[in-house]
Amino acid sequence: MKAALAVSSGDPSGIGPDVALAAWILREHMRLPAFFLLADAELVAARAARLGVNVPLEIATPENAATIFGEALPIVPLKHRQSDQPGVPLAENAAGTIEAIEEAVALTLAGRARAIVTCPIAKKPLYEAGFKFPGHTEFLAHLAGEHLGYAVTPVMMLAGPLLRAVPVTIHIALNKVPAVLDTVTILTVCRITALALKSQFGIANPRLAIAGLNPHAGEGGSMGIEDEVTVRPAVETLRAEGIDARGPLPADTMFHADARATYDAAICMYHDQALIPAKTLGFDDSVNVTLGLPFVRTSPDHGTAFDIAGSGRAKPDSLIAALRLADELATNRTLAT
Ligand SMILES: NC(=O)C1=CN([C@@H]2O[C@H](COP(=O)(O)OP(=O)(O)OC[C@H]3O[C@@H](n4cnc5c(N)ncnc54)[C@H](O)[C@@H]3O)[C@@H](O)[C@H]2O)C=CC1
Ligand SMILES: NCC(=O)COP(=O)(O)O
């Protein structure tokens, strides 16, 4: 029997517990891979009662979770307790939120879990509790780097049926993007993306469409120089390496259907350039994947949705897509090694 996926419960005041419970209820109908939830079991029980769903919970180990999964939602309990206050992010819950992510990584690296699926975290309560990373992506890269003994460059990909989009810069203020963006970073992100598309997504010759930074990809330098000075040299180097890369392309005409048919991933220069088209085209079924790690990590594309936590309105679709994609990528990774 395959090991189960490790699901970190995210900010417990958000919809992580809601969508995990809903996904478990749909496990047979949606043919979901087995997963266990790293969580405070009492909080999950309280949330299930609040939502009025009848989900048997069973305290599990990573090893027996896959066996339990058909009959009960396996909970691998946290050391830290968490308080069930949907919609009210609490710094006091941060320790458990961080523990769940760290434990998911440790279990996956030890081969005790198949891959990691993270439910959403809100950054602010974590920062208030001293968390130093902009988001999961950077934290997971840090944990992977500690394990490997060298720095890891994580790459965020939003993967959906209609679009794969990769932001080169991630969680930074827009006014910092031009200074942070450089040719080497674009090259690294594109190489990691091309490799992952081949080895994990089964695309033999991945085609990358690389966006410019400025309107009209800089209009020949008259609307900004970064497209010519920073992006174009990266595209030329990638092409010289045999990677099918095009750009810098005007971002505004990259995402309509005919344009999307010409590439396998859009490489974007900043967070919203990638995430706006990704979430517009597939809010319910896109998945946030971190490439470049020594393990598989996926996540729903949405955030904590504090406005609907505990109300029964949270849709589990993106978590379901994340569970499926984690299972598929873990299989492909195993086959590749
Ligand atoms: N992977 C992660 O950990 C992510 C965390 N976040 C964090 O989430 C927090 C809130 O972010 P927002 O920008 O408000 O985005 P959000 O995705 O949490 O919510 C945006 C809107 O979409 C709705 N929504 C989100 N998920 C839904 C679902 N599954 N079913 C039905 N409706 C849903 C919400 O109710 C809200 O109206 C922030 O602190 C952000 O940092 C945001 C994205 C990803
Ligand atoms: N907007 C995407 C996002 O914030 C998710 O980031 P991460 O927590 O997966 O790094």
PDB file of C-alpha atoms in Angstrom, residues 72 82 132 138 163 214 238 250 279 332:
ATOM      1  CA  ALA A  72     -12.086   7.585   9.205  1.00  0.00           C
ATOM      2  CA  GLN A  82      -4.998  25.260  18.701  1.00  0.00           C
ATOM      3  CA  LYS A 132      10.467  34.911   9.238  1.00  0.00           C
ATOM      4  CA  GLU A 138      10.219  30.172   0.983  1.00  0.00           C
ATOM      5  CA  LEU A 163      -2.826  27.322 -17.760  1.00  0.00           C
ATOM      6  CA  ASN A 214       6.620  46.344 -18.862  1.00  0.00           C
ATOM      7  CA  LEU A 238      17.749  29.287 -22.746  1.00  0.00           C
ATOM      8  CA  PRO A 250       3.690  41.393 -24.057  1.00  0.00           C
ATOM      9  CA  LYS A 279      -7.023  32.181 -10.731  1.00  0.00           C
ATOM     10  CA  ASN A 332       6.173  10.396 -11.722  1.00  0.00           C
TER      11      ASN A 332
END
